[in-house]
Structures are given as structure tokens and as C-alpha cells.
């Protein structure tokens, strides 16, 4: 009977044990199947963020969800991991991933009510949770944590586990890992941590935000001193060190993130990446992003901008200055003087410098890439390019005279030069280098605003441009980077290049994912580009940009100043053979910089300093004696361009040796002759006698009756090849002067928007004589306000 009872009891116990074993095996198999495979554990890479490199291959930024910098355990002082073990896992070197005795002790104390069941996880278990598991408090997660800890101990050494842990753990203020935290709190590498600083950082592990020195300084000190006591117990520090440390205060860096010189550039790189890659891939895919950024030049430009603008603020005594705000103030509407700088290689489009404001932390609005501002006279090179394309030469003369525009017997515009003076007859080169508005206005009418808009589109401007005559003075708003990029055509033989911020992108294994292609578009012929280049050099040598020479810039370069109406925008865009740089200065609310604060006074000094720095840093520009070689800056004259000696007064070939002469460049076939008449290649559409000694332009009158016009009044009408919106009428018979509409007569060709807008002009002998007397005048129609201010 007893035997039978014992046998039944044995089978029951065996069945229960088998059932428990089966359940345990099932639970083990279930959770084991959810663990990451061994291959993924062995290939743990903490640098999952995308790394950004400058043009020289230097790492300058990391896009990452977590702010982390990786250090080897051999680079970390020994007392850091010792402090970690003293506080978090005293038996770290004795267990195999799980401290069974510690778990049993915690369970006993918890079940007897002596303390809450907690603190049973080893360093390895914490690492397993942080690396691969969630932070929930479920039993399932604890089982997987223990199993994974054993797996980690099996395949990694104790020092490797400590290295992983110290580089993975969160330490508050958005910082992951001992190195990032050390930089954040103490502005030093973890390699240089003191024992007291190590105690503070280890103390943060339990509750990073709860022990924050910024929000709870007293609690932070208490926690730090607890760590010091544990370090004393384990012999990490001596009793004397403990007494010295426990009453000592630490100094922490500012809590607010500081703005960096490359922030605007990096922000735009991120935008470019997001056009091609998912956010998860950018911030967690381990990409390698190569940019054309010139790290040294970007940092120098950022510093020199604030130096030069501080002078402007002091000189004008603005009510609000940049220095009125702490540099680490975050996100507000800046009401101090702002700036934008953009530099790129004219041959490749590689962007070397991008500064969208004085402080990225203050304002993330990028004034180069996102703002729309009036360019003023910095737009004129595009107008002059259109004129060259239309048949003008650097020697073409137009009379600089007072002009009034009248409609319905009311003066609605009286354009003036920046100096509010007139200079009689001017050659194109003189007009450009001295930025004369009247020359530009009259020339604009001759070639028609449609031609200017068409040329601006070729230069890459995408904003709204009207066909009114005011377009020639830069009265419209545009994106600064588009205009600055357009200047690459002058330095690159007539070809404009698209700006490039990212040259190539590779994955973590080095496989090429994306590579930028240099995009060039022909804007001007090589000969036309050379003429513009050479005339813009005159701006720096003798014109509105000559301050560059006074400041020490000594190499071949061209450029153009620009100042919008009422001194709201100040510009200088210039180039040499190797770099195009544009500088804009102004207020965000469009208020005036102050009388006299033109581009030459405000923007040009910044341009000079940046271009000087770029020149001195470029070792390829030096000769065998390590001196800057000026010959390397010279632009080669292309075939088809010739030089002729002309009269400074007439722009024609000199008739006698007594005339004042100069050498001028011409596209072969356009050079003047002695017998070429001293007149302008246009005729006014309407005029009337006046006693003001001014050219009066009147747009009143009746339209021409096209329905009753004779069909033989013109021989040929066809769309222009360059712009279908134009019609060309050759050898037109004009029975009378037109009374309205935009029309420009050049030799035997007439350009109009619609042939029905053109009225015929009488070719009677007396009218020809009258037209010859007015050949110094050029007409213009605009829809600007009557009191439009002068622009540079």
C-alpha cells in the first residue's frame, strides 16, 4: 500500500515537474526567439548618425537622433568605470550577466516588506535593455533582459561591455554616452574628467533629469556625494579625496545650446538630403555626406561678419544692436542689423560659404536662401549683358540728362542718378563702373524690358519680374542666392553653374548612393562674358567698388555694388577666377540702414576680408617662393575679341592725335570707325517741346488704326528667335510717330510685344531732321510711383 502511494506520488511529482519544465522550456523558447540574432549583437555600431564632411574630408557634423560621441574604454580614465561598478554593480566582475544572489536577496526583502523590489539589474542587464529592449516593466521584458545579458557576457569581455555601456547610456540634456555628456556639462573630453566630475556623471545614471544640476542643484550634489561614498568604500578614492570632494562645487557650461558658424550651412544640407532620403535614413542610417564646405573660410566669414557689422551699428548708433542680446538666446524676431553671405566656385557651383544671418540660435530664417530683397544696382550687370547681346559695345555712348515721364500731362516719374547729378555723354564702361541710373534707364528702353527679363531668366532668376522699365534698376525682389549664382557666368566664360551643397552620399559600407553633377548653362557667349568681366573689373579699379583696393585687395577681380531705395538693402557681389562671393546687409523689417549706408560702405568691407582669406588659404595660388601669384588671377582673352584705341569723348576711333584716347575691348565686327555717326541706336517714340531743358516723355495720344492701315506699310513680321513674345518688323514704313506702347527701333529692326501695338512713323524729311536733333534721348515707360528714390 505504501509502495503504491509512493509510486503514485512519484508520478504526480514527475508530471508536475515535467509540466513545469515544459512550460519553462516553452517560455524560454518563446522569449529566446524574440532576442536579436548573434550577428546583430556582434556588429553593434553606436555611430548610427549620418556624418557630414567638409571639402577636405574633415568630419564637421553628425545628423543623429541621439547626441553621442564614441570613446574606447582605453581612452576613458579607470576611475570612471570603477565608479560605475561601485554604484551600479559591485559584483560586475564576478557574475555571468545576472546576479542570482542579488535577485534572491531583493525578492526576500520585497516579500517581507522590508523594501521595494528594485535595483536587481546588473550593468550587463541595463546594457541589454538600453541596446535592444524597451523600458516597460513587464515580466517578459525582464526575462528577455536576463537572457540577453547572459548572451552578451558569453560573446563580449567585461571591458567591452563597460565600453558599450558608457557609450550608450543616457546622461541628461539630450546627451548619450560619457563623451557627449562630458562635452555638454564641462566642455571637455571624457578623457580629461576629474574624479569629482566622474562621480557627478555616474550619479546621473539613476535619474538624469531628476538629478540635473540646472534644475535641481541641491539634489544633484546629494547624489554626487553618495557616489563619492561608494567610491571611497571600493577604494577608488582616498579618505582625504572624499573629504575634499564632498564640499566642492562644480562649474557647468551654459544649458542653452550655442549657435555655431556652420549651422546655416548644415541646415541647408539637411534640406537637400531630405529631398532624396528618408528622415530615418538621414538620422539613423549611418550615411556619409560629403559637402564642398570650406570649414576654415566659413568660420572666418562668420566672425568677420559680426566684427564689421558691429562697426556699422556703432557708426549709425542704431537703437538695437546685436550685442544687446546674449549669444545663446533662442528663437526670437531679430530686430538688429542682419547679413547674408554666399560663396561658390564659379566653375563647379560648389558652395564654400553660406551664412543666412548673424546667429542661427536667434533666428533660423536663412536670408540668402529664403528671403526676397531688392538688388538695386547689383542687378545692372544683367541689364548690361542684355545690351551687349543686343548689339551694344563698351564704347556705346548715351547722354546722361534730366528725364521726366509724363502721362495725361502729369509727371509720374523723374529718375535720377545716385549723386543726383548728370554727366553729359557716357560710354557704357563709364556708366557701369560709376553705376549711373539714367544711362541704364535709357538703354533699358532701347533694348526693351522684355529683353532684360529674358536675360534674367537665363541667369537663373525665378522670382516675379515685370516688363516695366523699372526692372532695369533692380526694383523687384529676388532670392539673393540666385543673383549671386548668376555672377558665375562672368567668371566662367559665359556659363552659369547651379549651386551644389552635397557632392556625394555613401552608405555605412561605402557604397555610393548619390553624386551631384555639375550643371552649367550658357548665358552669354564667351566673348560677351569677357567684355562684362572686364567692365566689372573697372568697378573695382576705378568705380564704386574701388574701396576694395584701399582695403588691400590687390588681385584681378570684378564686382558690383548695390543699394536699394531708401538704403534698405546694401549689396556687393564680386568674383575672381576662383570664387564668387555675395554679401547682403539689411534689416528684416525693411527699414533704412541710414543715409549714405550704401553697398560700398556696408557690404564691400565684408567681401574684401572673405576674399582675402580665401586667397591666402589657397596654396594653389602661390608661386615657388610661396607668394601669391597675381598672374593666376588673370582672365584669358578669348578669340574673337580685339582691342582698339578709341576716343574717350566720342567712343569712336580717334580722328586726330590730339584726342584723349584709351584702349577698349570689342567683339570683332562691332568695333567703331571714324566715320560712324555720333548718334545713339534708338529713336524716341514720342516727345514734345518744353522749356525745362529736359527730355519729356509723354505716353498720351490715340492708338494707331491697324484695321485701316495699308498692308505694304511693312515687309515682314515674324516671331523673334530668342523670345516668341517678341515680333520683328523689318524695314518698316512709319507714317507718323507712335503715341503709346513699348517699342524700340534699332537700325532697321523694330521689337514690339504685339505688332498691333505699333503705330507707323512718317519718314518725311522734316521729321528725320527732327529725330536727328533728339538722338541723344531715350524713352522709357514705367509704372513706378512719382517719387521713386534714387538707387545705386
Short mmCIF file of N, CA and C in Angstrom, two decimals, residues 603-723:
data_model
loop_
_atom_site.label_atom_id
_atom_site.label_comp_id
_atom_site.label_asym_id
_atom_site.label_seq_id
_atom_site.Cartn_x
_atom_site.Cartn_y
_atom_site.Cartn_z
N UNK A 603 28.55 96.53 -47.24
CA UNK A 603 28.74 95.14 -47.66
C UNK A 603 30.15 94.87 -48.19
N UNK A 604 30.73 95.84 -48.90
CA UNK A 604 32.02 95.64 -49.53
C UNK A 604 33.13 95.26 -48.55
N UNK A 605 33.26 95.90 -47.37
CA UNK A 605 34.34 95.51 -46.45
C UNK A 605 34.29 94.04 -46.05
N UNK A 606 33.10 93.48 -45.89
CA UNK A 606 32.97 92.06 -45.55
C UNK A 606 33.47 91.21 -46.71
N UNK A 607 33.09 91.59 -47.94
CA UNK A 607 33.52 90.86 -49.12
C UNK A 607 35.03 90.84 -49.23
N UNK A 608 35.67 91.97 -48.99
CA UNK A 608 37.12 92.06 -49.11
C UNK A 608 37.80 91.10 -48.15
N UNK A 609 37.38 91.09 -46.89
CA UNK A 609 38.02 90.25 -45.88
C UNK A 609 37.87 88.77 -46.23
N UNK A 610 36.69 88.38 -46.69
CA UNK A 610 36.45 86.97 -47.03
C UNK A 610 37.30 86.55 -48.23
N UNK A 611 37.34 87.39 -49.25
CA UNK A 611 38.11 87.05 -50.46
C UNK A 611 39.61 87.05 -50.17
N UNK A 612 40.07 87.93 -49.30
CA UNK A 612 41.48 87.91 -48.92
C UNK A 612 41.82 86.60 -48.21
N UNK A 613 40.97 86.20 -47.27
CA UNK A 613 41.19 84.96 -46.54
C UNK A 613 41.21 83.76 -47.47
N UNK A 614 40.26 83.71 -48.41
CA UNK A 614 40.20 82.60 -49.36
C UNK A 614 41.45 82.56 -50.23
N UNK A 615 41.97 83.72 -50.59
CA UNK A 615 43.17 83.79 -51.42
C UNK A 615 44.39 83.30 -50.66
N UNK A 616 44.59 83.79 -49.46
CA UNK A 616 45.76 83.40 -48.68
C UNK A 616 45.73 81.91 -48.30
N UNK A 617 44.54 81.35 -48.14
CA UNK A 617 44.43 79.94 -47.74
C UNK A 617 44.60 78.97 -48.90
N UNK A 618 44.50 79.47 -50.14
CA UNK A 618 44.58 78.62 -51.33
C UNK A 618 46.04 78.44 -51.74
N UNK A 619 46.61 77.30 -51.42
CA UNK A 619 48.03 77.06 -51.70
C UNK A 619 48.30 76.95 -53.20
N UNK A 620 47.27 76.64 -54.00
CA UNK A 620 47.47 76.53 -55.45
C UNK A 620 47.73 77.88 -56.10
N UNK A 621 47.48 78.98 -55.37
CA UNK A 621 47.67 80.31 -55.94
C UNK A 621 49.06 80.87 -55.66
N UNK A 622 49.91 80.08 -55.04
CA UNK A 622 51.24 80.56 -54.67
C UNK A 622 52.29 80.11 -55.69
N UNK A 623 53.34 80.94 -55.83
CA UNK A 623 54.43 80.60 -56.73
C UNK A 623 55.49 79.80 -55.98
N UNK A 624 56.63 79.57 -56.61
CA UNK A 624 57.67 78.75 -56.00
C UNK A 624 58.28 79.41 -54.77
N UNK A 625 58.10 80.72 -54.63
CA UNK A 625 58.59 81.44 -53.46
C UNK A 625 57.52 81.57 -52.37
N UNK A 626 56.43 80.82 -52.53
CA UNK A 626 55.32 80.81 -51.58
C UNK A 626 54.65 82.18 -51.47
N UNK A 627 54.61 82.90 -52.58
CA UNK A 627 53.91 84.18 -52.64
C UNK A 627 52.70 84.05 -53.56
N UNK A 628 51.68 84.84 -53.29
CA UNK A 628 50.51 84.83 -54.16
C UNK A 628 50.92 85.29 -55.56
N UNK A 629 50.62 84.47 -56.55
CA UNK A 629 50.99 84.77 -57.93
C UNK A 629 49.85 85.53 -58.61
N UNK A 630 49.99 86.83 -58.87
CA UNK A 630 48.88 87.61 -59.46
C UNK A 630 48.51 87.15 -60.87
N UNK A 631 49.44 86.51 -61.57
CA UNK A 631 49.14 86.07 -62.94
C UNK A 631 48.07 84.98 -62.96
N UNK A 632 47.94 84.24 -61.87
CA UNK A 632 46.96 83.16 -61.84
C UNK A 632 45.54 83.69 -61.74
N UNK A 633 45.38 84.97 -61.47
CA UNK A 633 44.05 85.57 -61.34
C UNK A 633 43.56 86.17 -62.65
N UNK A 634 44.43 86.28 -63.65
CA UNK A 634 44.08 86.96 -64.89
C UNK A 634 43.16 86.09 -65.75
N UNK A 635 42.17 86.73 -66.39
CA UNK A 635 41.24 86.05 -67.28
C UNK A 635 41.77 86.11 -68.71
N UNK A 636 41.82 84.99 -69.37
CA UNK A 636 42.35 84.94 -70.73
C UNK A 636 41.36 85.55 -71.72
N UNK A 637 41.88 86.33 -72.66
CA UNK A 637 41.05 86.93 -73.70
C UNK A 637 40.73 85.87 -74.74
N UNK A 638 39.44 85.62 -75.00
CA UNK A 638 39.08 84.59 -75.98
C UNK A 638 39.28 85.07 -77.41
N UNK A 639 39.31 84.14 -78.33
CA UNK A 639 39.37 84.52 -79.74
C UNK A 639 38.08 85.22 -80.11
N UNK A 640 38.18 86.14 -81.03
CA UNK A 640 37.00 86.92 -81.43
C UNK A 640 36.85 88.21 -80.67
N UNK A 641 37.77 88.48 -79.73
CA UNK A 641 37.77 89.75 -79.01
C UNK A 641 39.04 90.51 -79.40
N UNK A 642 38.87 91.76 -79.77
CA UNK A 642 40.00 92.59 -80.19
C UNK A 642 40.06 93.85 -79.35
N UNK A 643 41.19 94.52 -79.37
CA UNK A 643 41.35 95.80 -78.70
C UNK A 643 41.56 96.90 -79.72
N UNK A 644 40.90 98.03 -79.48
CA UNK A 644 41.04 99.19 -80.35
C UNK A 644 41.23 100.44 -79.50
N UNK A 645 42.00 101.37 -80.04
CA UNK A 645 42.19 102.65 -79.39
C UNK A 645 41.05 103.57 -79.81
N UNK A 646 40.29 104.08 -78.83
CA UNK A 646 39.13 104.90 -79.13
C UNK A 646 39.24 106.25 -78.43
N UNK A 647 38.43 107.18 -78.86
CA UNK A 647 38.34 108.48 -78.21
C UNK A 647 37.51 108.34 -76.94
N UNK A 648 38.02 108.89 -75.85
CA UNK A 648 37.28 108.86 -74.60
C UNK A 648 36.00 109.69 -74.68
N UNK A 649 35.99 110.66 -75.58
CA UNK A 649 34.87 111.58 -75.67
C UNK A 649 33.76 111.02 -76.54
N UNK A 650 34.13 110.54 -77.74
CA UNK A 650 33.11 110.11 -78.70
C UNK A 650 32.85 108.61 -78.68
N UNK A 651 33.78 107.82 -78.14
CA UNK A 651 33.65 106.37 -78.21
C UNK A 651 33.96 105.81 -79.57
N UNK A 652 34.42 106.67 -80.50
CA UNK A 652 34.77 106.26 -81.85
C UNK A 652 36.28 106.19 -81.98
N UNK A 653 36.74 105.73 -83.14
CA UNK A 653 38.17 105.77 -83.39
C UNK A 653 38.61 107.23 -83.46
N UNK A 654 39.76 107.56 -82.90
CA UNK A 654 40.19 108.97 -82.87
C UNK A 654 40.45 109.51 -84.28
N UNK A 655 40.07 110.78 -84.45
CA UNK A 655 40.30 111.43 -85.75
C UNK A 655 41.64 112.14 -85.80
N UNK A 656 42.20 112.46 -84.62
CA UNK A 656 43.48 113.16 -84.60
C UNK A 656 44.26 112.74 -83.38
N UNK A 657 45.54 113.05 -83.36
CA UNK A 657 46.43 112.68 -82.25
C UNK A 657 46.17 113.53 -81.02
N UNK A 658 45.41 114.60 -81.16
CA UNK A 658 45.14 115.48 -80.03
C UNK A 658 44.00 114.96 -79.14
N UNK A 659 43.27 113.96 -79.60
CA UNK A 659 42.16 113.46 -78.81
C UNK A 659 42.65 112.61 -77.65
N UNK A 660 41.93 112.68 -76.55
CA UNK A 660 42.21 111.82 -75.41
C UNK A 660 41.71 110.42 -75.72
N UNK A 661 42.58 109.43 -75.63
CA UNK A 661 42.24 108.09 -76.09
C UNK A 661 42.41 107.05 -74.98
N UNK A 662 41.90 105.88 -75.24
CA UNK A 662 42.03 104.74 -74.34
C UNK A 662 41.88 103.46 -75.15
N UNK A 663 42.36 102.35 -74.59
CA UNK A 663 42.17 101.05 -75.24
C UNK A 663 40.85 100.45 -74.75
N UNK A 664 40.10 99.88 -75.69
CA UNK A 664 38.83 99.28 -75.34
C UNK A 664 38.69 97.95 -76.06
N UNK A 665 37.97 97.02 -75.41
CA UNK A 665 37.72 95.70 -75.99
C UNK A 665 36.42 95.72 -76.79
N UNK A 666 36.44 94.96 -77.91
CA UNK A 666 35.25 94.80 -78.75
C UNK A 666 35.18 93.37 -79.26
N UNK A 667 33.97 92.91 -79.46
CA UNK A 667 33.79 91.67 -80.21
C UNK A 667 34.07 92.00 -81.66
N UNK A 668 34.90 91.22 -82.28
CA UNK A 668 35.33 91.52 -83.65
C UNK A 668 34.11 91.69 -84.56
N UNK A 669 34.06 92.83 -85.24
CA UNK A 669 32.95 93.16 -86.11
C UNK A 669 32.05 94.24 -85.54
N UNK A 670 32.20 94.52 -84.23
CA UNK A 670 31.37 95.56 -83.61
C UNK A 670 32.17 96.82 -83.31
N UNK A 671 33.47 96.83 -83.59
CA UNK A 671 34.30 97.99 -83.29
C UNK A 671 33.86 99.20 -84.12
N UNK A 672 33.95 100.40 -83.56
CA UNK A 672 33.51 101.61 -84.29
C UNK A 672 34.53 102.03 -85.34
N UNK A 673 34.12 102.97 -86.20
CA UNK A 673 35.01 103.54 -87.20
C UNK A 673 35.02 105.05 -87.02
N UNK A 674 35.91 105.71 -87.76
CA UNK A 674 35.98 107.17 -87.68
C UNK A 674 34.71 107.80 -88.23
N UNK A 675 34.17 107.22 -89.29
CA UNK A 675 33.02 107.81 -89.95
C UNK A 675 31.69 107.39 -89.35
N UNK A 676 31.74 106.48 -88.37
CA UNK A 676 30.47 106.05 -87.76
C UNK A 676 29.83 107.25 -87.09
N UNK A 677 28.55 107.54 -87.38
CA UNK A 677 27.93 108.76 -86.84
C UNK A 677 27.84 108.74 -85.32
N UNK A 678 28.07 109.87 -84.71
CA UNK A 678 28.00 110.00 -83.26
C UNK A 678 26.53 110.15 -82.89
N UNK A 679 25.84 109.06 -82.85
CA UNK A 679 24.43 109.05 -82.50
C UNK A 679 24.12 107.76 -81.78
N UNK A 680 22.91 107.67 -81.25
CA UNK A 680 22.52 106.50 -80.48
C UNK A 680 21.62 105.61 -81.30
N UNK A 681 21.70 104.31 -80.99
CA UNK A 681 20.96 103.33 -81.77
C UNK A 681 19.51 103.20 -81.31
N UNK A 682 18.82 104.29 -81.29
CA UNK A 682 17.41 104.25 -80.92
C UNK A 682 16.74 105.50 -81.46
N UNK A 683 15.43 105.49 -81.44
CA UNK A 683 14.65 106.69 -81.74
C UNK A 683 13.52 106.78 -80.74
N UNK A 684 13.19 107.96 -80.22
CA UNK A 684 12.10 108.06 -79.24
C UNK A 684 10.75 107.85 -79.90
N UNK A 685 9.84 107.32 -79.13
CA UNK A 685 8.51 107.06 -79.68
C UNK A 685 7.62 108.28 -79.61
N UNK A 686 7.86 109.19 -78.67
CA UNK A 686 7.01 110.36 -78.54
C UNK A 686 7.75 111.42 -77.74
N UNK A 687 7.56 112.64 -78.07
CA UNK A 687 8.23 113.72 -77.37
C UNK A 687 7.42 114.98 -77.61
N UNK A 688 7.73 116.03 -76.89
CA UNK A 688 7.11 117.32 -77.16
C UNK A 688 8.04 118.42 -76.69
N UNK A 689 7.88 119.58 -77.28
CA UNK A 689 8.73 120.70 -76.91
C UNK A 689 8.45 121.13 -75.48
N UNK A 690 9.50 121.62 -74.81
CA UNK A 690 9.32 122.08 -73.43
C UNK A 690 10.37 123.13 -73.12
N UNK A 691 10.19 123.80 -72.01
CA UNK A 691 11.12 124.86 -71.61
C UNK A 691 11.93 124.46 -70.39
N UNK A 692 11.92 123.16 -70.04
CA UNK A 692 12.62 122.72 -68.83
C UNK A 692 14.03 122.21 -69.10
N UNK A 693 14.45 122.20 -70.35
CA UNK A 693 15.76 121.67 -70.72
C UNK A 693 15.89 120.21 -70.28
N UNK A 694 14.78 119.49 -70.42
CA UNK A 694 14.75 118.08 -70.07
C UNK A 694 14.10 117.30 -71.19
N UNK A 695 14.39 116.01 -71.23
CA UNK A 695 13.68 115.13 -72.14
C UNK A 695 12.32 114.82 -71.52
N UNK A 696 11.26 115.18 -72.25
CA UNK A 696 9.92 114.93 -71.78
C UNK A 696 9.34 113.75 -72.54
N UNK A 697 8.94 112.74 -71.84
CA UNK A 697 8.38 111.54 -72.45
C UNK A 697 6.90 111.50 -72.12
N UNK A 698 6.07 111.54 -73.17
CA UNK A 698 4.63 111.63 -72.98
C UNK A 698 3.99 110.39 -73.58
N UNK A 699 3.25 109.65 -72.74
CA UNK A 699 2.60 108.44 -73.20
C UNK A 699 1.12 108.64 -73.50
N UNK A 700 0.70 109.88 -73.68
CA UNK A 700 -0.68 110.15 -74.07
C UNK A 700 -0.85 110.00 -75.57
N UNK A 701 -2.11 110.10 -76.10
CA UNK A 701 -2.33 110.03 -77.54
C UNK A 701 -3.31 108.95 -77.94
N UNK A 702 -3.60 108.88 -79.23
CA UNK A 702 -4.56 107.92 -79.76
C UNK A 702 -3.83 106.72 -80.37
N UNK A 703 -4.39 105.55 -80.26
CA UNK A 703 -3.76 104.36 -80.86
C UNK A 703 -3.84 104.39 -82.38
N UNK A 704 -2.96 103.68 -83.01
CA UNK A 704 -2.94 103.63 -84.47
C UNK A 704 -4.07 102.73 -84.97
N UNK A 705 -4.65 103.10 -86.08
CA UNK A 705 -5.78 102.37 -86.66
C UNK A 705 -5.24 101.26 -87.55
N UNK A 706 -5.05 100.07 -86.96
CA UNK A 706 -4.49 98.96 -87.74
C UNK A 706 -5.48 98.44 -88.79
N UNK A 707 -6.75 98.52 -88.50
CA UNK A 707 -7.73 97.98 -89.43
C UNK A 707 -7.69 98.69 -90.77
N UNK A 708 -7.43 100.00 -90.76
CA UNK A 708 -7.44 100.80 -91.99
C UNK A 708 -6.05 101.07 -92.55
N UNK A 709 -5.04 100.44 -91.92
CA UNK A 709 -3.67 100.68 -92.38
C UNK A 709 -3.42 99.94 -93.70
N UNK A 710 -2.53 100.53 -94.52
CA UNK A 710 -2.18 99.88 -95.78
C UNK A 710 -1.26 98.69 -95.50
N UNK A 711 -1.48 97.60 -96.23
CA UNK A 711 -0.75 96.37 -95.94
C UNK A 711 0.73 96.46 -96.29
N UNK A 712 1.10 97.38 -97.18
CA UNK A 712 2.50 97.46 -97.56
C UNK A 712 3.31 98.38 -96.64
N UNK A 713 2.76 98.66 -95.48
CA UNK A 713 3.49 99.53 -94.56
C UNK A 713 4.66 98.81 -93.91
N UNK A 714 4.69 97.49 -93.96
CA UNK A 714 5.88 96.75 -93.51
C UNK A 714 6.03 95.53 -94.40
N UNK A 715 7.24 95.09 -94.53
CA UNK A 715 7.52 93.99 -95.45
C UNK A 715 7.47 92.61 -94.78
N UNK A 716 7.83 92.55 -93.49
CA UNK A 716 7.93 91.23 -92.89
C UNK A 716 7.67 91.30 -91.40
N UNK A 717 6.85 90.40 -90.90
CA UNK A 717 6.59 90.27 -89.46
C UNK A 717 6.80 88.80 -89.09
N UNK A 718 7.64 88.53 -88.10
CA UNK A 718 7.87 87.14 -87.68
C UNK A 718 8.29 87.12 -86.20
N UNK A 719 8.04 86.01 -85.50
CA UNK A 719 8.46 85.92 -84.08
C UNK A 719 9.98 85.95 -83.98
N UNK A 720 10.46 86.59 -82.95
CA UNK A 720 11.89 86.66 -82.72
C UNK A 720 12.40 85.29 -82.27
N UNK A 721 13.59 84.90 -82.70
CA UNK A 721 14.13 83.58 -82.38
C UNK A 721 14.47 83.43 -80.91
N UNK A 722 14.85 84.52 -80.25
CA UNK A 722 15.23 84.44 -78.84
C UNK A 722 14.03 84.41 -77.91
N UNK A 723 12.97 85.09 -78.32
CA UNK A 723 11.81 85.17 -77.43
C UNK A 723 10.54 85.23 -78.28
#
